[in-house]
Coordinates of C-alpha atoms in Angstrom, one line a residue:
N1 CA 65.6 147.3 92.5
V2 CA 68.4 148.4 90.0
I3 CA 68.2 150.1 86.6
L4 CA 70.9 149.2 84.6
S5 CA 71.3 152.1 81.8
R6 CA 74.5 153.9 80.0
T7 CA 72.7 157.1 79.8
M8 CA 70.4 158.0 82.7
H9 CA 70.8 158.1 86.2
I10 CA 67.5 157.4 88.2
E11 CA 67.4 157.2 92.2
G12 CA 63.8 157.1 94.0
L13 CA 62.9 154.9 96.8
N14 CA 64.1 151.4 96.7
T15 CA 66.0 152.2 93.2
Y16 CA 70.0 152.5 92.0
T17 CA 71.2 152.7 88.4
C18 CA 74.1 150.9 87.4
T19 CA 76.1 151.1 84.5
D20 CA 76.7 147.7 84.0
F21 CA 75.8 143.9 84.6
E22 CA 78.3 143.2 87.2
A23 CA 78.0 147.0 88.6
A24 CA 74.6 145.5 89.6
L25 CA 75.6 142.3 90.8
Q26 CA 78.1 143.7 93.2
F27 CA 75.8 146.2 94.7
L28 CA 73.1 143.7 95.2
S29 CA 75.5 140.9 96.6
A30 CA 77.1 143.9 99.0
S31 CA 73.4 144.4 100.5
S32 CA 73.3 142.0 103.9
Y33 CA 69.2 142.1 102.9
V34 CA 69.4 140.7 100.0
N35 CA 68.9 136.8 99.4
D36 CA 68.2 136.3 95.7
I37 CA 68.8 138.3 92.9
F38 CA 65.8 138.2 89.6
V39 CA 67.2 139.6 86.3
I40 CA 63.7 140.7 84.6
G41 CA 65.5 141.7 80.9
G42 CA 64.9 142.9 78.5
Q43 CA 66.8 140.7 76.0
E44 CA 70.0 142.2 76.2
I45 CA 70.4 141.7 79.8
Y46 CA 68.6 138.2 79.1
E47 CA 72.0 137.4 77.0
I48 CA 74.2 138.3 79.4
A49 CA 72.3 136.7 82.5
L50 CA 71.7 133.4 80.5
R51 CA 75.9 133.1 79.5
D52 CA 77.0 133.8 83.4
P53 CA 77.9 130.8 85.4
R54 CA 76.4 131.5 88.4
C55 CA 72.4 132.1 87.2
K56 CA 71.5 129.5 89.1
S57 CA 67.8 129.1 87.5
I58 CA 64.9 130.0 85.1
I59 CA 61.5 130.7 85.6
V60 CA 59.8 131.2 82.0
T61 CA 55.8 131.8 81.8
S62 CA 54.4 130.5 78.5
F63 CA 51.1 132.1 77.0
P64 CA 49.7 130.2 74.1
D65 CA 49.2 133.2 71.7
A66 CA 50.6 134.8 68.7
Y67 CA 52.2 137.9 69.0
E68 CA 54.1 140.9 67.5
C69 CA 57.8 140.6 68.3
D70 CA 61.2 142.0 68.0
R71 CA 63.0 140.9 71.0
Y72 CA 62.8 137.5 71.7
L73 CA 64.0 135.4 74.8
P74 CA 67.2 133.9 73.8
E75 CA 68.7 130.1 73.4
L76 CA 68.8 128.8 77.0
P77 CA 72.1 127.2 77.8
S78 CA 72.6 123.4 77.5
W79 CA 73.5 123.1 81.6
F80 CA 70.2 123.9 81.9
K81 CA 67.4 121.3 82.8
L82 CA 64.0 121.7 83.3
S83 CA 62.9 120.4 86.8
R84 CA 58.9 121.0 86.8
S85 CA 56.1 122.4 84.9
V86 CA 53.0 124.6 86.6
D87 CA 50.0 125.2 84.7
H88 CA 47.7 127.7 85.5
E89 CA 44.9 128.3 83.4
D90 CA 46.3 129.1 80.0
I91 CA 49.6 129.6 81.5
V92 CA 52.5 127.6 82.0
I93 CA 55.3 128.4 84.0
N94 CA 58.5 126.2 83.5
Y95 CA 61.4 126.1 85.8
Y96 CA 65.3 125.1 85.0
D97 CA 67.8 125.0 87.2
S98 CA 71.7 124.7 86.4
L99 CA 74.0 122.2 86.1
L100 CA 76.5 123.6 87.3
D101 CA 78.3 123.6 90.2
L102 CA 80.8 126.9 90.9
Q103 CA 81.9 125.7 94.2
S104 CA 82.8 122.0 92.6
S105 CA 86.0 120.4 93.9
E106 CA 86.9 120.1 89.8
Y107 CA 88.2 123.4 90.5
Q108 CA 91.1 122.2 92.2
Y109 CA 91.8 119.9 89.0
L110 CA 91.3 123.0 86.9
S111 CA 93.6 124.6 89.3
V112 CA 96.6 122.3 88.6
L113 CA 96.4 122.7 84.6
N114 CA 96.7 126.2 85.0
H115 CA 99.1 126.4 86.7
I116 CA 101.1 124.1 85.0
L117 CA 100.7 126.2 81.6
E118 CA 101.4 129.6 83.5
N119 CA 104.3 128.0 85.7
G120 CA 105.6 124.6 84.5
M121 CA 109.4 123.9 82.7
P122 CA 109.6 122.5 79.4
I123 CA 110.8 119.0 79.9
V124 CA 111.8 116.1 77.0
D125 CA 110.2 113.0 77.7
R126 CA 110.4 109.5 76.7
T127 CA 107.7 109.6 74.1
G128 CA 109.4 112.6 72.2
I129 CA 106.7 114.7 72.5
G130 CA 107.2 116.5 75.2
T131 CA 105.9 118.1 78.1
I132 CA 104.8 120.8 80.8
A133 CA 105.7 119.9 83.8
S134 CA 105.5 121.1 88.0
F135 CA 106.5 119.1 91.0
S136 CA 103.8 118.1 93.6
S137 CA 100.7 118.8 92.7
H138 CA 98.2 118.2 95.5
M139 CA 93.6 117.1 95.0
Q140 CA 91.1 116.3 97.4
F141 CA 87.7 115.6 96.3
P142 CA 84.8 114.6 98.2
I143 CA 82.6 111.2 97.9
E144 CA 78.9 111.4 99.4
V145 CA 76.1 108.6 99.5
I146 CA 72.7 110.9 99.2
N147 CA 71.1 108.0 99.9
P148 CA 72.9 107.1 103.4
D149 CA 69.1 105.4 105.1
A150 CA 69.3 103.1 102.2
A151 CA 70.1 99.6 101.8
P152 CA 74.2 99.5 100.9
I153 CA 73.4 97.5 98.0
E154 CA 71.1 100.8 96.8
F155 CA 73.6 103.2 97.8
K156 CA 73.7 106.4 95.7
Y157 CA 77.1 108.0 95.4
R158 CA 77.8 111.3 94.0
V159 CA 81.3 111.3 92.6
P160 CA 84.4 113.2 91.1
I161 CA 83.8 112.8 87.7
M162 CA 86.0 115.2 85.7
T163 CA 82.7 117.6 84.4
T164 CA 84.8 119.6 81.4
K165 CA 85.7 117.1 79.4
T166 CA 84.5 113.4 78.1
L167 CA 85.5 110.8 80.3
F168 CA 85.8 107.1 79.1
H169 CA 82.9 106.0 81.8
R170 CA 82.8 102.7 81.1
G171 CA 86.5 102.0 80.7
V172 CA 87.1 103.4 83.8
F173 CA 85.0 99.8 85.0
E174 CA 86.6 97.8 82.9
E175 CA 90.6 98.4 84.0
L176 CA 89.9 98.4 87.8
I177 CA 88.0 95.1 87.3
F178 CA 90.6 94.0 85.0
F179 CA 93.1 95.1 88.2
L180 CA 90.9 93.7 91.1
Q181 CA 91.0 89.9 89.1
G182 CA 95.4 90.6 89.0
R183 CA 95.1 89.7 85.1
T184 CA 98.6 90.1 83.1
N185 CA 96.7 89.6 79.7
V186 CA 95.0 92.6 77.8
K187 CA 92.7 90.5 75.7
P188 CA 89.5 90.6 78.1
L189 CA 89.7 93.7 78.0
Q190 CA 89.6 94.2 74.4
D191 CA 87.2 91.6 74.1
K192 CA 84.7 94.3 75.5
G193 CA 86.0 96.9 73.4
I194 CA 88.4 98.4 75.8
H195 CA 91.9 99.1 74.2
I196 CA 93.5 102.2 76.5
W197 CA 96.4 98.9 76.7
D198 CA 97.1 98.0 73.2
G199 CA 99.7 100.1 72.8
N200 CA 102.2 98.9 75.9
T201 CA 101.7 95.1 74.7
S202 CA 102.2 95.4 71.5
R203 CA 104.4 92.7 69.6
E204 CA 106.4 96.0 68.3
F205 CA 106.4 97.2 71.7
L206 CA 107.2 94.4 74.0
D207 CA 110.4 93.0 71.4
S208 CA 111.8 96.9 72.1
H209 CA 111.1 96.6 75.4
G210 CA 113.1 93.3 75.9
L211 CA 110.0 91.4 76.9
E212 CA 110.6 89.0 73.5
N213 CA 109.6 86.1 75.3
Y214 CA 105.9 87.5 76.3
A215 CA 102.8 86.4 74.4
E216 CA 101.5 90.1 72.6
G217 CA 99.1 91.2 74.8
E218 CA 101.0 90.3 77.9
T219 CA 101.6 93.0 80.8
G220 CA 104.3 91.5 83.2
P221 CA 103.2 91.7 86.6
F222 CA 102.0 95.0 86.9
Y223 CA 98.8 96.9 88.7
G224 CA 96.7 94.0 90.1
Y225 CA 99.4 91.3 89.9
Q226 CA 101.2 93.0 92.8
W227 CA 97.9 93.8 94.1
N228 CA 96.5 89.9 94.5
N229 CA 100.1 88.3 94.3
F230 CA 103.2 90.9 96.2
G231 CA 106.5 88.9 95.6
A232 CA 105.5 86.2 93.9
Q233 CA 107.8 84.7 91.0
Y234 CA 106.6 86.1 87.8
V235 CA 106.8 83.7 85.1
S236 CA 105.5 84.5 81.2
E237 CA 102.7 83.0 79.8
K238 CA 105.0 81.0 76.9
S239 CA 106.6 79.7 80.2
G240 CA 103.8 78.2 82.5
W241 CA 103.5 79.2 85.5
L242 CA 104.6 78.2 88.3
E243 CA 103.1 75.6 91.0
N244 CA 102.5 77.0 94.3
N245 CA 103.6 80.1 93.4
K246 CA 101.4 82.4 95.5
G247 CA 102.5 85.9 96.9
V248 CA 101.2 88.3 99.7
N249 CA 97.7 89.0 98.6
Q250 CA 97.5 93.4 99.4
L251 CA 93.7 93.5 98.4
E252 CA 92.6 90.7 100.6
E253 CA 95.1 91.9 103.6
C254 CA 93.4 95.8 103.5
I255 CA 89.7 94.3 103.5
R256 CA 90.3 92.3 106.3
L257 CA 92.1 95.1 108.3
L258 CA 89.0 97.3 107.8
K259 CA 87.6 94.2 109.5
T260 CA 89.3 94.0 112.1
D261 CA 91.5 97.0 112.5
P262 CA 90.1 100.0 111.0
Y263 CA 92.1 102.6 112.8
S264 CA 95.3 101.3 111.5
R265 CA 97.5 103.6 109.4
R266 CA 98.9 100.6 107.6
I267 CA 96.2 99.9 105.3
V268 CA 98.4 100.5 102.5
L269 CA 98.2 98.7 98.8
S270 CA 101.0 99.1 96.6
A271 CA 101.7 98.3 93.0
W272 CA 105.5 99.7 93.5
N273 CA 107.6 96.6 93.5
P274 CA 111.7 97.3 92.1
V275 CA 111.9 94.0 91.9
D276 CA 109.9 93.2 89.3
L277 CA 109.4 96.5 87.4
P278 CA 111.9 95.5 84.4
K279 CA 109.2 92.4 83.5
M280 CA 106.2 95.2 84.0
C281 CA 105.5 96.5 80.4
L282 CA 105.5 99.7 81.9
P283 CA 106.1 100.6 85.7
P284 CA 102.7 101.8 87.5
C285 CA 102.2 105.3 87.3
H286 CA 99.8 105.4 90.5
M287 CA 101.7 103.4 92.9
V288 CA 100.1 103.7 96.1
Y289 CA 97.0 103.6 97.9
N290 CA 97.0 104.3 101.6
F291 CA 93.2 104.0 103.2
C292 CA 91.9 105.7 106.3
V293 CA 88.4 105.3 108.5
M294 CA 87.6 107.7 110.5
P295 CA 84.8 107.6 112.7
P296 CA 80.9 108.3 112.1
A297 CA 79.5 111.3 111.5
N298 CA 76.7 111.0 114.0
I299 CA 75.3 108.0 116.1
G300 CA 74.0 105.2 113.7
S301 CA 75.6 105.9 110.8
K302 CA 78.6 104.2 109.2
P303 CA 82.6 104.4 109.6
R304 CA 83.6 106.7 106.8
L305 CA 86.5 105.2 104.2
Y306 CA 89.2 107.5 103.0
C307 CA 92.1 106.6 100.3
A308 CA 95.0 108.6 99.7
M309 CA 96.7 107.8 96.4
F310 CA 100.1 108.8 95.4
Q311 CA 101.2 108.9 92.4
R312 CA 104.6 109.4 90.5
S313 CA 103.7 110.8 87.6
G314 CA 100.3 112.1 86.0
D315 CA 99.0 113.0 82.0
M316 CA 97.0 115.9 83.6
F317 CA 95.0 116.2 80.2
L318 CA 93.9 112.4 79.3
G319 CA 95.6 110.6 82.1
V320 CA 94.1 112.1 85.4
P321 CA 90.4 113.0 85.4
F322 CA 90.8 108.6 85.0
N323 CA 92.8 108.4 88.1
I324 CA 90.4 109.8 89.9
Y325 CA 87.5 108.5 89.1
S326 CA 89.0 104.8 89.1
T327 CA 90.7 105.9 92.7
A328 CA 87.1 107.2 93.6
L329 CA 85.4 103.8 92.4
L330 CA 88.0 101.2 94.5
T331 CA 87.7 103.8 97.7
I332 CA 83.7 102.7 97.0
L333 CA 83.9 99.1 96.2
M334 CA 86.5 98.3 99.2
S335 CA 83.9 100.7 101.4
R336 CA 81.2 98.6 100.1
A337 CA 83.6 95.1 101.7
A338 CA 83.9 96.8 104.6
N339 CA 80.2 97.7 105.3
M340 CA 81.7 101.4 105.3
V341 CA 80.5 104.1 103.3
P342 CA 83.1 106.3 101.4
G343 CA 84.4 109.4 103.0
G344 CA 87.0 110.6 99.4
I345 CA 89.8 111.0 97.9
S346 CA 93.3 112.5 97.6
L347 CA 95.9 112.4 94.8
T348 CA 99.3 113.5 95.1
I349 CA 101.5 113.6 91.6
T350 CA 105.0 113.8 91.7
N351 CA 105.1 114.8 88.3
A352 CA 102.3 116.5 87.0
H353 CA 102.8 117.3 83.0
I354 CA 100.6 118.4 80.6
Y355 CA 102.1 116.8 76.5
K356 CA 102.4 119.7 74.2
N357 CA 100.0 118.6 71.8
H358 CA 97.4 118.8 74.5
V359 CA 97.8 122.6 75.0
D360 CA 95.2 123.8 73.0
Q361 CA 92.5 121.3 73.9
V362 CA 93.7 122.4 78.1
K363 CA 93.3 126.3 77.1
T364 CA 89.6 125.2 75.7
Q365 CA 88.7 123.0 78.7
L366 CA 89.9 125.8 81.1
Q367 CA 86.9 127.8 79.8
R368 CA 84.8 125.8 81.1
H369 CA 82.9 125.7 84.2
P370 CA 82.5 122.2 85.8
F371 CA 78.9 120.9 86.5
K372 CA 77.6 119.3 89.2
Y373 CA 79.1 115.1 89.8
P374 CA 77.0 113.0 88.5
V375 CA 75.4 110.2 90.6
L376 CA 76.3 106.6 90.5
Q377 CA 74.7 103.4 91.2
I378 CA 76.3 100.4 91.4
K379 CA 73.5 97.3 90.9

């Protein structure tokens, strides 16, 4: 038993006195025989403990009567979720579990943000806004199948979606499908309310980049075109398509290798084609995906698919959370095509930067703690 007091010092059998909450936690954590630490009040201590991200669970016992009170249980933080309730005669016991994850790999992403703020160098960029940048950031994120004994179509994946800021979840899905289909006009995205490429395919933007012959909304031979038709001669929509104009379908080749030669070290998907760069509305940022298969973790399980993504430029606040989830989703889809399970992803970003008009938002984000990654099921 630990007593918190600023004025008294009480010692006795199994009793210890600390002057503050943190000192009590440190004392108990250093004791080898302590497994769980319970905080039992009062109001001021509850207020400290409930806001502490290390608080794993809350047990609230409710009595169906009215009492005259001068002390109250603080409002429970939003990251606690009711997990179960137990009725015991006239008493209800509610159990709440924290959704925070203090071991989350998202801390790698937050660490890069913090490193750029503290050590990055100011650089004038093409947008004119200006950035704070650092060289070569690396992050790794696991992907877990939480029901590996189920049929593959029923798999549920715990996926690395950064939880300390909002993510346009549907936009990631639709853009990736757009790339996989090899499309070169953003109208199908616009029809679905996805406008992330509007700025780079407007009439004004295309004309200012020497692409006057492109139709508005046309991207040129970027991402998906290279994935599906690497080496094919690109012709603008206005000029009509060439017959028999097929390049290398890298997606099909990657899947073929995953099925026939899974431990090959040459399973690479590339969007970087120097010949076509002048024809693209924007050179690809996430340039290369290198797939790597590891043997099954145990007898009867499936091989594990990993993906290392190389990115030449990363907008750490807005773009990179998008890229992390998109890479994870691509890895999941490729694993399904090859009858494997995803193992995880890594990102290496050459120029990791924060735009100067995002600095305040990043500082706010760094005050937050990650939640447990959500679970994804693809029906």
